[in-house]
PDB file of C-alpha atoms in Angstrom:
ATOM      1  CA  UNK A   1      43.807 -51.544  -9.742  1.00 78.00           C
ATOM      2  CA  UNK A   2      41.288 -48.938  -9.421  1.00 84.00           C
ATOM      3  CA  UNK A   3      38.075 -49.045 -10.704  1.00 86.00           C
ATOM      4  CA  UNK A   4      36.083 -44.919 -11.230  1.00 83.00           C
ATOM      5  CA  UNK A   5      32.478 -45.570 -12.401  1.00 82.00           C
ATOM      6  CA  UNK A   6      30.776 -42.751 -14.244  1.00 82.00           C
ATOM      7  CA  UNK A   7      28.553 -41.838 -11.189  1.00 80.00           C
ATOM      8  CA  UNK A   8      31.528 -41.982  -8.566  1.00 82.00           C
ATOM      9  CA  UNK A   9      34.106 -39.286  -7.129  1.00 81.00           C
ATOM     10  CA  UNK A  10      36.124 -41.586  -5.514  1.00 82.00           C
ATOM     11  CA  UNK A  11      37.565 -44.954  -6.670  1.00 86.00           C
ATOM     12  CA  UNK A  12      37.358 -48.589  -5.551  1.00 86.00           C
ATOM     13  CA  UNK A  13      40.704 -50.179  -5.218  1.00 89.00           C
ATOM     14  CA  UNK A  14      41.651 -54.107  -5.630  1.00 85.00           C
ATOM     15  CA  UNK A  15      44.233 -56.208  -6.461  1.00 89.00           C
ATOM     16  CA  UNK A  16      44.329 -58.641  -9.453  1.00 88.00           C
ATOM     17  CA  UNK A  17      46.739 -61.315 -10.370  1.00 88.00           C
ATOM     18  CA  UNK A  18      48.812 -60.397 -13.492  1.00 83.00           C
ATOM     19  CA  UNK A  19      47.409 -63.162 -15.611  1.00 90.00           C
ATOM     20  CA  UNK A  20      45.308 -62.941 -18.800  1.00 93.00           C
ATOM     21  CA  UNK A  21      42.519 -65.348 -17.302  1.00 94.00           C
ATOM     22  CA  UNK A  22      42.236 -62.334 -14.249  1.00 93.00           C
ATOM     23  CA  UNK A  23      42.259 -59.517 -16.833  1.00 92.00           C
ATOM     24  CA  UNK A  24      39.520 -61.462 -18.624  1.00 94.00           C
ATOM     25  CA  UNK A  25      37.854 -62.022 -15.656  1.00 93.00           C
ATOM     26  CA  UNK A  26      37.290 -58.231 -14.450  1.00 91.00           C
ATOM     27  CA  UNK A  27      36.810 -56.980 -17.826  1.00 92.00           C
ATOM     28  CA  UNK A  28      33.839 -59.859 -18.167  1.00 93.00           C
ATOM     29  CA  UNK A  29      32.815 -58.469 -14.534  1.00 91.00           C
ATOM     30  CA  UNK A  30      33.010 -54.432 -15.362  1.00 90.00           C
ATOM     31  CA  UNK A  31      30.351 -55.010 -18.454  1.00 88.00           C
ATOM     32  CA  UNK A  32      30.718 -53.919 -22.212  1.00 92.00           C
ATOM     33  CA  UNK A  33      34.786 -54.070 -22.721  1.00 91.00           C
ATOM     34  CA  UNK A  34      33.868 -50.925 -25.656  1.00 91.00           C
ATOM     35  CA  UNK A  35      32.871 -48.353 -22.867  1.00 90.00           C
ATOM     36  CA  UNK A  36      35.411 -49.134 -20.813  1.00 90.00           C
ATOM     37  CA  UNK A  37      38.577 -47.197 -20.257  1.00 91.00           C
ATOM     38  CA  UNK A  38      41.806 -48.235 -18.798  1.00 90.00           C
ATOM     39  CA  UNK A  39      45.709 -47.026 -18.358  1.00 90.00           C
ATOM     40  CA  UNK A  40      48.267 -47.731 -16.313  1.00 90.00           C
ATOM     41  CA  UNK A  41      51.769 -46.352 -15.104  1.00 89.00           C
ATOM     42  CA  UNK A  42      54.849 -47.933 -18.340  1.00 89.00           C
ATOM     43  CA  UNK A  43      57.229 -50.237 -16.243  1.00 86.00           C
ATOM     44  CA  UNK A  44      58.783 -53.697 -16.611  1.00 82.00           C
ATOM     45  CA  UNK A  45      56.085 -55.328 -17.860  1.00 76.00           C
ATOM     46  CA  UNK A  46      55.943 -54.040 -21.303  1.00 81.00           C
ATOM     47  CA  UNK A  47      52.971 -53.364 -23.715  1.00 89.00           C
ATOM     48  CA  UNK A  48      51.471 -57.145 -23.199  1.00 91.00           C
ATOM     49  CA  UNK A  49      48.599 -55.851 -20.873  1.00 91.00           C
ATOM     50  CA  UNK A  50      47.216 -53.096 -23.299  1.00 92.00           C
ATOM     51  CA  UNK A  51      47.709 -55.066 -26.089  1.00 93.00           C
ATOM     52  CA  UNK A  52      45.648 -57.457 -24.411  1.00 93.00           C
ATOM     53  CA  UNK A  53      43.277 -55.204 -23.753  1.00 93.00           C
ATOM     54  CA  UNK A  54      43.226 -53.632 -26.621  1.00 93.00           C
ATOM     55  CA  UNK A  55      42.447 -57.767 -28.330  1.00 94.00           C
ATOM     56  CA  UNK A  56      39.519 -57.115 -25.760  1.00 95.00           C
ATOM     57  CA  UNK A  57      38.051 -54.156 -27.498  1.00 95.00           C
ATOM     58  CA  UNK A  58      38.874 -51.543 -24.025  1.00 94.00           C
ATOM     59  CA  UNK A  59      40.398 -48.561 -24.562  1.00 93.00           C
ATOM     60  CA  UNK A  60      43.762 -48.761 -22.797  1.00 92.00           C
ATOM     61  CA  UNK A  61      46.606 -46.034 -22.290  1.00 93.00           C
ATOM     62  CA  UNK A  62      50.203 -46.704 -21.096  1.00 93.00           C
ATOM     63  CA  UNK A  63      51.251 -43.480 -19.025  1.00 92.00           C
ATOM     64  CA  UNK A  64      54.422 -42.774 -18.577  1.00 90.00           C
ATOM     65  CA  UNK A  65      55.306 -42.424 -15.288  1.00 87.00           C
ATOM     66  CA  UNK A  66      57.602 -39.096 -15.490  1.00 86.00           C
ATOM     67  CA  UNK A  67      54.830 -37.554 -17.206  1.00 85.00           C
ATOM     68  CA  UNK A  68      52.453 -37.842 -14.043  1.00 88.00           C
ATOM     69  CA  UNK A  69      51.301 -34.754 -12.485  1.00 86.00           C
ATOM     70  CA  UNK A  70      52.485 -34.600  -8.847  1.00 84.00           C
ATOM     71  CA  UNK A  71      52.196 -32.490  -6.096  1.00 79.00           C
ATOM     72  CA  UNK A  72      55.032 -30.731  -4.733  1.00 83.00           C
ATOM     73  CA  UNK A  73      56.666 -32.407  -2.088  1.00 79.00           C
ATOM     74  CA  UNK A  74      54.233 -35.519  -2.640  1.00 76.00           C
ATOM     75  CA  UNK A  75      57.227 -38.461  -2.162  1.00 75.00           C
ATOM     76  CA  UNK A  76      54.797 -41.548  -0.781  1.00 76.00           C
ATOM     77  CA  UNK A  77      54.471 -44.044  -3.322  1.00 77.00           C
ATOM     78  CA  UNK A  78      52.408 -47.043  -2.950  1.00 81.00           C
ATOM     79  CA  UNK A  79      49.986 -49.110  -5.408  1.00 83.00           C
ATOM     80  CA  UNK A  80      47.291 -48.059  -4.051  1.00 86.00           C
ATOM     81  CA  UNK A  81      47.778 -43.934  -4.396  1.00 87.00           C
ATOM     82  CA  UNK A  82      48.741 -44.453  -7.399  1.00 88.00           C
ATOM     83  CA  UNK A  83      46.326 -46.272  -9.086  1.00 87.00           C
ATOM     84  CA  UNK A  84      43.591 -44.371  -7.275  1.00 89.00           C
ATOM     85  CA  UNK A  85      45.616 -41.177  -8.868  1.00 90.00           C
ATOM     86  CA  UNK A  86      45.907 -42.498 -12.187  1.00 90.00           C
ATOM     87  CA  UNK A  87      41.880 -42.776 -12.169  1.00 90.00           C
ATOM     88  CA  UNK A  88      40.916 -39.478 -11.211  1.00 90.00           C
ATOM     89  CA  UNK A  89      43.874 -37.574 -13.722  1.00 91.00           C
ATOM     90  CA  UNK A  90      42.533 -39.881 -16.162  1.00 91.00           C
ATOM     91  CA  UNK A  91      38.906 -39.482 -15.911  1.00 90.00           C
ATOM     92  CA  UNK A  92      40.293 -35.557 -16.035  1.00 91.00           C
ATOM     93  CA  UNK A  93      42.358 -36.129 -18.710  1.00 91.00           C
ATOM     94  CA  UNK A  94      44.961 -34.911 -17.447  1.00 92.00           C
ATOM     95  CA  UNK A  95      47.915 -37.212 -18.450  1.00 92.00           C
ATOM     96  CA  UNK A  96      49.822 -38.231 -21.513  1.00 90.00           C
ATOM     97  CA  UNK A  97      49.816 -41.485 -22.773  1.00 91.00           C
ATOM     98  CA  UNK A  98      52.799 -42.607 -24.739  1.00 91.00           C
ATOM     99  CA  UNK A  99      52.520 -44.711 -28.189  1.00 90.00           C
ATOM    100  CA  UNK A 100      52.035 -48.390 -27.635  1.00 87.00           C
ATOM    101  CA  UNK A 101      54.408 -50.211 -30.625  1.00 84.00           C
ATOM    102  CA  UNK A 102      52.667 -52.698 -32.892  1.00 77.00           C
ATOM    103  CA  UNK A 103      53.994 -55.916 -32.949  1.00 63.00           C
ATOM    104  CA  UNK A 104      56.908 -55.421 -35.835  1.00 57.00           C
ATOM    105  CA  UNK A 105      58.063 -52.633 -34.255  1.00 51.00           C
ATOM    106  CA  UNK A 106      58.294 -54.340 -31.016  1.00 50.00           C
ATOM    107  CA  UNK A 107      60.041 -57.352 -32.361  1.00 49.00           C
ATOM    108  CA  UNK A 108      62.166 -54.954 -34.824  1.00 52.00           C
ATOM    109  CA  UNK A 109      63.419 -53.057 -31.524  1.00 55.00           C
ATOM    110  CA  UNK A 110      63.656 -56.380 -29.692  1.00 55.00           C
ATOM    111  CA  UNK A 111      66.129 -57.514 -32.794  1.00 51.00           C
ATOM    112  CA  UNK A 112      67.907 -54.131 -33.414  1.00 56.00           C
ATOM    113  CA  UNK A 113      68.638 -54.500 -28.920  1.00 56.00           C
ATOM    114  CA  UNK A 114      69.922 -58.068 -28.845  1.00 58.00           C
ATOM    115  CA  UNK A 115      71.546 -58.158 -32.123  1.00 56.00           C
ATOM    116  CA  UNK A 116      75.371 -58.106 -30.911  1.00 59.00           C
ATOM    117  CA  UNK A 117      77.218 -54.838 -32.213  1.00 58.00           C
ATOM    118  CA  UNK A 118      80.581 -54.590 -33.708  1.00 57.00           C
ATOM    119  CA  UNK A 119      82.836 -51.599 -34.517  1.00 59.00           C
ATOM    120  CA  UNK A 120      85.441 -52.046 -37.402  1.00 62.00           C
ATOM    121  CA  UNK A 121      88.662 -53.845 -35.557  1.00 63.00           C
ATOM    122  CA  UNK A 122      86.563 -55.166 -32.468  1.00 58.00           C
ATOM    123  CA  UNK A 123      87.481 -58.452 -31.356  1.00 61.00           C
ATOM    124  CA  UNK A 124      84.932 -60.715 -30.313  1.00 54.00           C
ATOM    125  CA  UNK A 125      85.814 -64.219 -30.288  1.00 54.00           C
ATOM    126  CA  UNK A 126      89.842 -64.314 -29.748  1.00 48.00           C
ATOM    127  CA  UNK A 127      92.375 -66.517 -27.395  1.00 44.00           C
ATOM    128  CA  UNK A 128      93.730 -64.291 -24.867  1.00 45.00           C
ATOM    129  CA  UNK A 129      97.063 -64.630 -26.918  1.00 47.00           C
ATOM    130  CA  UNK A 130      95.552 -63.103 -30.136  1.00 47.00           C
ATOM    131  CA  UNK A 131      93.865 -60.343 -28.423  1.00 47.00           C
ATOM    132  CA  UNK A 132      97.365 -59.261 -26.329  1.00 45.00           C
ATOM    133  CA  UNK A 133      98.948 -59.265 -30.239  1.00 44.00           C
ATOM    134  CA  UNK A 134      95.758 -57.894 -31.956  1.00 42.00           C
ATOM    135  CA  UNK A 135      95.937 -54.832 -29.020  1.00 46.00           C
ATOM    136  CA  UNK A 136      99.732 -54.284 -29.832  1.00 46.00           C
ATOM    137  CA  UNK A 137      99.135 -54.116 -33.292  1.00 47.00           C
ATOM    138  CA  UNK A 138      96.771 -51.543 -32.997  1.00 49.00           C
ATOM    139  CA  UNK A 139      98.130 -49.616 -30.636  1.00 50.00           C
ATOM    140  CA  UNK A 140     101.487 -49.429 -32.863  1.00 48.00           C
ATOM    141  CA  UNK A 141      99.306 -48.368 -35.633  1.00 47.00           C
ATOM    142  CA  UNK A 142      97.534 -45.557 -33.599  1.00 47.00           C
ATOM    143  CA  UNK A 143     101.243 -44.616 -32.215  1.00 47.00           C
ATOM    144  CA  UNK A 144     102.706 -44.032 -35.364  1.00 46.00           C
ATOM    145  CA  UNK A 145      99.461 -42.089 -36.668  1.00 44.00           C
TER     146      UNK A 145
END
């Protein structure tokens, strides 16, 4: 995590736990959560930080991460470059954030993924026997079409 203040070219880099009690904690730390400013790089971890953040009254951005201006050439990538770039193209505003779902959208999506899909004639739950004469039945159908 990198922290820019308003007075500063360069930024100061640490390393938090990914908790909500260590979120709280810095934001408590970095003063009034309604002049702060955060982002951070979309991965794995979902929406759950800026939406906690966002509970917390701080601005927060999720970048996505092809979206980044890089340098040509520029293939190094650790934590620690890249949260100290995210800072200063932020501070620039220089990057695009992407739209953070609400929370029926999110579970909608979430639904719409895991909800199992079936096409007209797909077998799902069949013995082995079944299947073998459901798949010759079909394909004598399609044969004969």
């Amino acid at each position: 995590m990198a922290i820019l203040a308003p007075d500063r070219d360069g930024p100061d880099v640490e390393r938090i736990a990914h908790d909500e009690a260590s979120v709280r904690r810095l934001v408590g730390r970095l003063g009034d959560p309604r002049l702060l400013r955060a982002c951070y790089e979309a991965g794995p971890t979902g929406y759950e930080l800026a939406r906690l953040l966002e509970r917390m009254r701080v601005r927060c951005e999720v970048i996505a991460p092809s979206l980044i201006p890089k340098a040509p050439g520029d293939k190094v990538k650790t934590d620690k470059r890249d949260c100290r770039r995210l800072a200063r193209l932020h501070r620039a505003g220089e990057l695009v954030a992407i739209r953070i779902p609400t929370g029926a959208v999110a579970s909608g999506f979430v639904h719409r993924t895991l909800k199992p899909r079936r096409r007209p004639g797909q077998i799902t739950r069949a013995s082995s026997s079944n299947a073998t004469a459901s798949r010759r039945v079909a394909g004598s159908s399609t044969a004969s079409s």
